[in-house]
mmCIF file of C-alpha atoms in Angstrom:
data_model
loop_
_atom_site.group_PDB
_atom_site.id
_atom_site.type_symbol
_atom_site.label_atom_id
_atom_site.label_comp_id
_atom_site.label_asym_id
_atom_site.label_seq_id
_atom_site.Cartn_x
_atom_site.Cartn_y
_atom_site.Cartn_z
ATOM 1 C CA ASP A 244 0.000 0.000 0.000
ATOM 2 C CA ALA A 245 1.101 3.507 -0.716
ATOM 3 C CA LYS A 246 2.293 5.648 2.178
ATOM 4 C CA THR A 247 1.855 9.373 2.632
ATOM 5 C CA THR A 248 4.303 11.920 4.029
ATOM 6 C CA GLN A 249 3.223 15.275 5.434
ATOM 7 C CA PRO A 250 4.962 18.117 7.281
ATOM 8 C CA THR A 251 4.450 17.882 11.011
ATOM 9 C CA SER A 252 3.129 21.398 11.415
ATOM 10 C CA MET A 253 2.381 24.606 9.536
ATOM 11 C CA ASP A 254 1.240 28.117 10.353
ATOM 12 C CA CYS A 255 -0.977 30.331 8.221
ATOM 13 C CA ALA A 256 -2.338 33.834 8.701
ATOM 14 C CA GLU A 257 -6.077 34.248 8.995
ATOM 15 C CA GLY A 258 -7.663 35.201 5.681
ATOM 16 C CA ARG A 259 -4.791 33.824 3.616
ATOM 17 C CA ALA A 260 -4.777 30.598 1.625
ATOM 18 C CA ALA A 261 -3.439 27.576 3.480
ATOM 19 C CA ASN A 262 -1.558 25.154 1.249
ATOM 20 C CA LEU A 263 -0.943 21.735 2.780
ATOM 21 C CA PRO A 264 1.391 19.418 0.860
ATOM 22 C CA CYS A 265 1.393 15.633 0.818
ATOM 23 C CA ASN A 266 3.818 13.224 -0.770
ATOM 24 C CA HIS A 267 2.527 9.847 -1.961
ATOM 25 C CA SER A 268 5.266 8.806 -4.350
ATOM 26 C CA THR A 269 4.339 5.101 -4.318
ATOM 27 C CA ILE A 270 0.664 5.595 -5.120
ATOM 28 C CA SER A 271 -0.779 3.204 -7.663
ATOM 29 C CA GLY A 272 -3.359 3.784 -10.376
ATOM 30 C CA ASN A 273 -6.374 2.545 -8.403
ATOM 31 C CA GLU A 274 -5.618 4.504 -5.219
ATOM 32 C CA TYR A 275 -7.469 7.670 -4.347
ATOM 33 C CA VAL A 276 -6.137 10.584 -2.306
ATOM 34 C CA TYR A 277 -8.389 11.686 0.549
ATOM 35 C CA TRP A 278 -8.096 14.528 3.012
ATOM 36 C CA TYR A 279 -9.698 14.575 6.432
ATOM 37 C CA ARG A 280 -9.211 16.984 9.289
ATOM 38 C CA GLN A 281 -9.582 16.562 13.021
ATOM 39 C CA ILE A 282 -10.331 19.519 15.213
ATOM 40 C CA HIS A 283 -9.239 19.053 18.805
ATOM 41 C CA SER A 284 -11.454 16.646 20.754
ATOM 42 C CA GLN A 285 -13.645 15.878 17.749
ATOM 43 C CA GLY A 286 -13.875 13.026 15.266
ATOM 44 C CA PRO A 287 -12.224 13.346 11.850
ATOM 45 C CA GLN A 288 -14.163 15.239 9.195
ATOM 46 C CA TYR A 289 -14.075 14.465 5.484
ATOM 47 C CA ILE A 290 -12.820 17.338 3.325
ATOM 48 C CA ILE A 291 -12.246 16.187 -0.232
ATOM 49 C CA HIS A 292 -10.879 13.373 -2.373
ATOM 50 C CA GLY A 293 -9.588 12.810 -5.894
ATOM 51 C CA LEU A 294 -8.033 10.286 -8.225
ATOM 52 C CA LYS A 295 -6.090 12.247 -10.818
ATOM 53 C CA ASN A 296 -8.038 15.381 -11.662
ATOM 54 C CA ASN A 297 -8.056 18.491 -9.518
ATOM 55 C CA GLU A 298 -11.136 18.757 -7.359
ATOM 56 C CA THR A 299 -12.946 21.625 -5.636
ATOM 57 C CA ASN A 300 -15.823 21.739 -3.194
ATOM 58 C CA GLU A 301 -17.227 24.245 -0.719
ATOM 59 C CA MET A 302 -14.467 23.511 1.787
ATOM 60 C CA ALA A 303 -11.275 23.199 -0.225
ATOM 61 C CA SER A 304 -9.445 22.462 -3.445
ATOM 62 C CA LEU A 305 -7.262 19.459 -4.122
ATOM 63 C CA ILE A 306 -4.438 19.752 -6.608
ATOM 64 C CA ILE A 307 -2.862 16.451 -7.697
ATOM 65 C CA THR A 308 0.339 16.508 -9.739
ATOM 66 C CA GLU A 309 0.261 14.917 -13.156
ATOM 67 C CA ASP A 310 2.440 12.007 -12.020
ATOM 68 C CA ARG A 311 0.170 11.631 -8.948
ATOM 69 C CA LYS A 312 3.162 11.463 -6.632
ATOM 70 C CA SER A 313 2.091 14.450 -4.588
ATOM 71 C CA SER A 314 -0.889 16.630 -3.883
ATOM 72 C CA THR A 315 -1.776 19.898 -2.179
ATOM 73 C CA LEU A 316 -4.862 20.720 -0.190
ATOM 74 C CA ILE A 317 -5.814 24.370 -0.439
ATOM 75 C CA LEU A 318 -8.057 26.162 2.040
ATOM 76 C CA PRO A 319 -8.669 29.394 0.109
ATOM 77 C CA HIS A 320 -9.430 31.778 2.989
ATOM 78 C CA ALA A 321 -8.334 30.239 6.265
ATOM 79 C CA THR A 322 -10.185 31.125 9.451
ATOM 80 C CA LEU A 323 -9.326 30.433 13.074
ATOM 81 C CA ARG A 324 -11.812 27.545 12.978
ATOM 82 C CA ASP A 325 -9.626 25.804 10.416
ATOM 83 C CA THR A 326 -6.999 25.134 13.098
ATOM 84 C CA ALA A 327 -6.825 21.322 13.138
ATOM 85 C CA VAL A 328 -4.748 18.279 12.236
ATOM 86 C CA TYR A 329 -5.076 17.564 8.518
ATOM 87 C CA TYR A 330 -4.619 13.994 7.358
ATOM 88 C CA CYS A 331 -3.619 13.003 3.849
ATOM 89 C CA ILE A 332 -4.885 9.497 3.143
ATOM 90 C CA VAL A 333 -4.626 6.959 0.373
ATOM 91 C CA ARG A 334 -7.422 4.480 -0.257
ATOM 92 C CA VAL A 335 -7.660 1.661 -2.721
ATOM 93 C CA ARG A 336 -10.927 1.777 -4.658
ATOM 94 C CA GLY A 337 -13.253 -0.850 -3.262
ATOM 95 C CA ASN A 338 -11.199 -1.292 -0.079
ATOM 96 C CA TYR A 339 -12.322 -0.236 3.368
ATOM 97 C CA GLN A 340 -8.849 0.499 4.583
ATOM 98 C CA LEU A 341 -7.681 4.101 4.725
ATOM 99 C CA ILE A 342 -3.879 4.469 4.817
ATOM 100 C CA TRP A 343 -3.518 7.516 7.046
ATOM 101 C CA GLY A 344 -0.548 9.852 7.033
ATOM 102 C CA ALA A 345 0.797 11.165 10.328
ATOM 103 C CA GLY A 346 -1.045 14.462 9.797
ATOM 104 C CA THR A 347 -0.118 18.125 9.631
ATOM 105 C CA LYS A 348 -1.050 20.340 12.538
ATOM 106 C CA LEU A 349 -2.251 23.556 10.919
ATOM 107 C CA ILE A 350 -2.391 26.605 13.141
ATOM 108 C CA ILE A 351 -4.233 29.645 11.835
ATOM 109 C CA LYS A 352 -2.973 32.839 13.436
ATOM 110 C CA PRO A 353 -4.925 36.112 13.749
ATOM 111 C CA ASP B 114 -29.453 14.045 10.098
ATOM 112 C CA THR B 115 -25.774 13.666 9.231
ATOM 113 C CA GLU B 116 -24.596 12.701 12.675
ATOM 114 C CA VAL B 117 -22.937 9.706 14.198
ATOM 115 C CA THR B 118 -23.669 9.691 17.913
ATOM 116 C CA GLN B 119 -21.400 7.956 20.392
ATOM 117 C CA THR B 120 -22.016 7.280 24.055
ATOM 118 C CA PRO B 121 -20.579 7.667 26.567
ATOM 119 C CA LYS B 122 -18.202 10.530 25.763
ATOM 120 C CA HIS B 123 -15.927 9.523 28.617
ATOM 121 C CA LEU B 124 -15.510 6.180 30.355
ATOM 122 C CA VAL B 125 -13.215 5.128 33.194
ATOM 123 C CA MET B 126 -13.032 1.436 33.973
ATOM 124 C CA GLY B 127 -10.978 -1.019 35.934
ATOM 125 C CA MET B 128 -9.238 -3.983 34.374
ATOM 126 C CA THR B 129 -11.874 -6.386 35.684
ATOM 127 C CA ASN B 130 -14.899 -4.376 34.556
ATOM 128 C CA LYS B 131 -17.229 -5.065 31.652
ATOM 129 C CA LYS B 132 -18.509 -2.030 29.793
ATOM 130 C CA SER B 133 -19.853 -1.134 26.368
ATOM 131 C CA LEU B 134 -19.463 1.725 23.929
ATOM 132 C CA LYS B 135 -22.427 2.589 21.747
ATOM 133 C CA CYS B 136 -22.742 4.179 18.340
ATOM 134 C CA GLU B 137 -25.830 5.207 16.386
ATOM 135 C CA GLN B 138 -26.459 6.659 12.931
ATOM 136 C CA HIS B 139 -29.711 7.383 11.106
ATOM 137 C CA MET B 140 -28.324 8.173 7.664
ATOM 138 C CA GLY B 141 -29.212 4.770 6.237
ATOM 139 C CA HIS B 142 -25.541 3.901 5.930
ATOM 140 C CA ARG B 143 -24.803 0.208 5.488
ATOM 141 C CA ALA B 144 -21.199 0.133 6.684
ATOM 142 C CA MET B 145 -20.083 0.946 10.212
ATOM 143 C CA TYR B 146 -16.584 1.060 11.661
ATOM 144 C CA TRP B 147 -14.704 1.102 14.941
ATOM 145 C CA TYR B 148 -11.385 2.930 15.092
ATOM 146 C CA LYS B 149 -8.924 3.348 17.949
ATOM 147 C CA GLN B 150 -6.882 6.537 18.245
ATOM 148 C CA LYS B 151 -3.965 7.090 20.597
ATOM 149 C CA ALA B 152 -2.755 10.594 21.398
ATOM 150 C CA LYS B 153 -1.033 12.407 18.510
ATOM 151 C CA LYS B 154 -1.538 9.430 16.172
ATOM 152 C CA PRO B 155 -3.950 8.823 13.293
ATOM 153 C CA PRO B 156 -6.932 6.515 13.834
ATOM 154 C CA GLU B 157 -6.364 2.777 13.457
ATOM 155 C CA LEU B 158 -9.079 0.559 12.006
ATOM 156 C CA MET B 159 -10.374 -2.146 14.355
ATOM 157 C CA PHE B 160 -13.585 -3.562 12.855
ATOM 158 C CA VAL B 161 -15.847 -3.088 9.848
ATOM 159 C CA TYR B 162 -19.480 -4.140 9.600
ATOM 160 C CA SER B 163 -21.094 -4.301 6.200
ATOM 161 C CA TYR B 164 -24.846 -4.913 6.022
ATOM 162 C CA GLU B 165 -24.752 -5.819 9.719
ATOM 163 C CA LYS B 166 -22.163 -8.544 9.236
ATOM 164 C CA LEU B 167 -18.609 -8.372 10.476
ATOM 165 C CA SER B 168 -16.441 -8.104 7.375
ATOM 166 C CA ILE B 169 -13.096 -6.979 8.797
ATOM 167 C CA ASN B 170 -11.372 -7.647 12.112
ATOM 168 C CA GLU B 171 -7.915 -6.104 12.102
ATOM 169 C CA SER B 172 -6.458 -8.718 14.464
ATOM 170 C CA VAL B 173 -8.042 -7.029 17.458
ATOM 171 C CA PRO B 174 -7.672 -8.831 20.829
ATOM 172 C CA SER B 175 -10.744 -10.728 21.967
ATOM 173 C CA ARG B 176 -11.165 -8.438 24.974
ATOM 174 C CA PHE B 177 -12.821 -6.139 22.408
ATOM 175 C CA SER B 178 -16.064 -7.621 21.100
ATOM 176 C CA PRO B 179 -18.101 -5.764 18.470
ATOM 177 C CA GLU B 180 -21.812 -6.180 17.896
ATOM 178 C CA CYS B 181 -24.163 -4.781 15.282
ATOM 179 C CA PRO B 182 -27.763 -5.308 16.505
ATOM 180 C CA ASN B 183 -29.290 -3.545 13.500
ATOM 181 C CA SER B 184 -28.316 -1.262 10.639
ATOM 182 C CA SER B 185 -28.335 1.858 12.838
ATOM 183 C CA LEU B 186 -26.498 0.615 15.901
ATOM 184 C CA LEU B 187 -22.979 -0.538 16.628
ATOM 185 C CA ASN B 188 -21.643 -1.588 20.006
ATOM 186 C CA LEU B 189 -18.167 -2.335 21.281
ATOM 187 C CA HIS B 190 -18.137 -4.572 24.354
ATOM 188 C CA LEU B 191 -15.107 -4.226 26.589
ATOM 189 C CA HIS B 192 -13.868 -6.827 29.067
ATOM 190 C CA ALA B 193 -10.613 -7.335 30.934
ATOM 191 C CA LEU B 194 -8.929 -4.379 29.298
ATOM 192 C CA GLN B 195 -5.376 -3.274 29.947
ATOM 193 C CA PRO B 196 -4.155 0.256 30.736
ATOM 194 C CA GLU B 197 -2.577 0.415 27.259
ATOM 195 C CA ASP B 198 -6.089 0.139 25.803
ATOM 196 C CA SER B 199 -6.772 3.664 27.032
ATOM 197 C CA ALA B 200 -7.527 5.694 23.904
ATOM 198 C CA LEU B 201 -10.187 7.561 21.958
ATOM 199 C CA TYR B 202 -12.557 5.080 20.302
ATOM 200 C CA LEU B 203 -14.168 6.419 17.176
ATOM 201 C CA CYS B 204 -17.213 5.084 15.385
ATOM 202 C CA ALA B 205 -17.799 5.885 11.726
ATOM 203 C CA SER B 206 -20.288 5.026 9.021
ATOM 204 C CA SER B 207 -20.354 5.160 5.246
ATOM 205 C CA GLN B 208 -23.091 4.922 2.675
ATOM 206 C CA ASP B 209 -21.283 2.597 0.351
ATOM 207 C CA PRO B 210 -20.092 -0.573 2.083
ATOM 208 C CA ALA B 211 -17.722 -1.553 -0.670
ATOM 209 C CA GLY B 212 -16.271 1.910 -0.837
ATOM 210 C CA VAL B 213 -16.597 1.821 -4.567
ATOM 211 C CA ARG B 214 -18.063 5.259 -4.939
ATOM 212 C CA THR B 215 -17.021 8.001 -2.558
ATOM 213 C CA GLY B 216 -15.801 6.100 0.459
ATOM 214 C CA GLU B 217 -16.563 9.136 2.591
ATOM 215 C CA LEU B 218 -16.700 8.245 6.272
ATOM 216 C CA PHE B 219 -18.782 10.118 8.812
ATOM 217 C CA PHE B 220 -17.177 9.980 12.249
ATOM 218 C CA GLY B 221 -18.658 10.415 15.679
ATOM 219 C CA GLU B 222 -16.898 12.545 18.288
ATOM 220 C CA GLY B 223 -15.532 9.477 20.018
ATOM 221 C CA SER B 224 -15.580 7.856 23.430
ATOM 222 C CA ARG B 225 -12.504 8.589 25.510
ATOM 223 C CA LEU B 226 -11.654 5.467 27.468
ATOM 224 C CA THR B 227 -9.351 5.312 30.486
ATOM 225 C CA VAL B 228 -8.431 1.913 31.904
ATOM 226 C CA LEU B 229 -7.061 1.971 35.432
#
C-alpha cells in the first residue's frame, strides 16, 4: 500500500490561503487521495478526495500533480476555525482500509 | 441528520470491569466502523461491519467484542482491558459498504476510554 508523508506542522495567517502538501510517491493507479481533518477533541471530518483530476468543493481544493506522486490541499481563505490536524490518506478503490498519514497540525494565526 | 452519535463521551473502567461503547447513525448507511486513536496518532481501524455482518477484524484482541444489533447501531463490548487500551474510540459510518463510490466516512466525536 502507498504511504503518505506530510509536514508535522504549519502556520498560516487568517484570511490567507493555506496550502498543505502531501507526498505519496508510491501511489498506484487505483488509489485515491483523501483529506480529512480533526479539530481538537472531535472526530475526523471528510474534506475532499480525488483520483487524478483536480477537485474543488465548498471547503477546499485538491491539486494532484500529473504524475500523482504528490498533492496539495488548499483552504482558500483560512479562518481560526480551520486550526486542526489535517490527514492526507490513500485508499484503494473498493477497499475499506484508509492508509492515514501522520497528519499536519495547521495553526491559523490572527 | 448527518450525525454519528457515540455514548458515553468519557468512560473510566478497571481492568476487571465489563462495559460497552455505543454508536448510532440514522443516515441509512450500510457500513459501520470502529477505530482506535492514541494521542497524537492517526486513527487505526479495528472492525468493519457491512450490512450488519462483520467483514473486517484487524487482528483485534478478543477483549474487544463488536456487535451490530441492527443497521443503525454498533456496540463495542469491553472486558478485561489493559491500561494500554486507554484511547479515543471512534465510530464511523459510510453509505457505500464496498467503498466503490465516494468512500466518505462520517465519524462520531468518540468515546474517551481510560483503563485503570
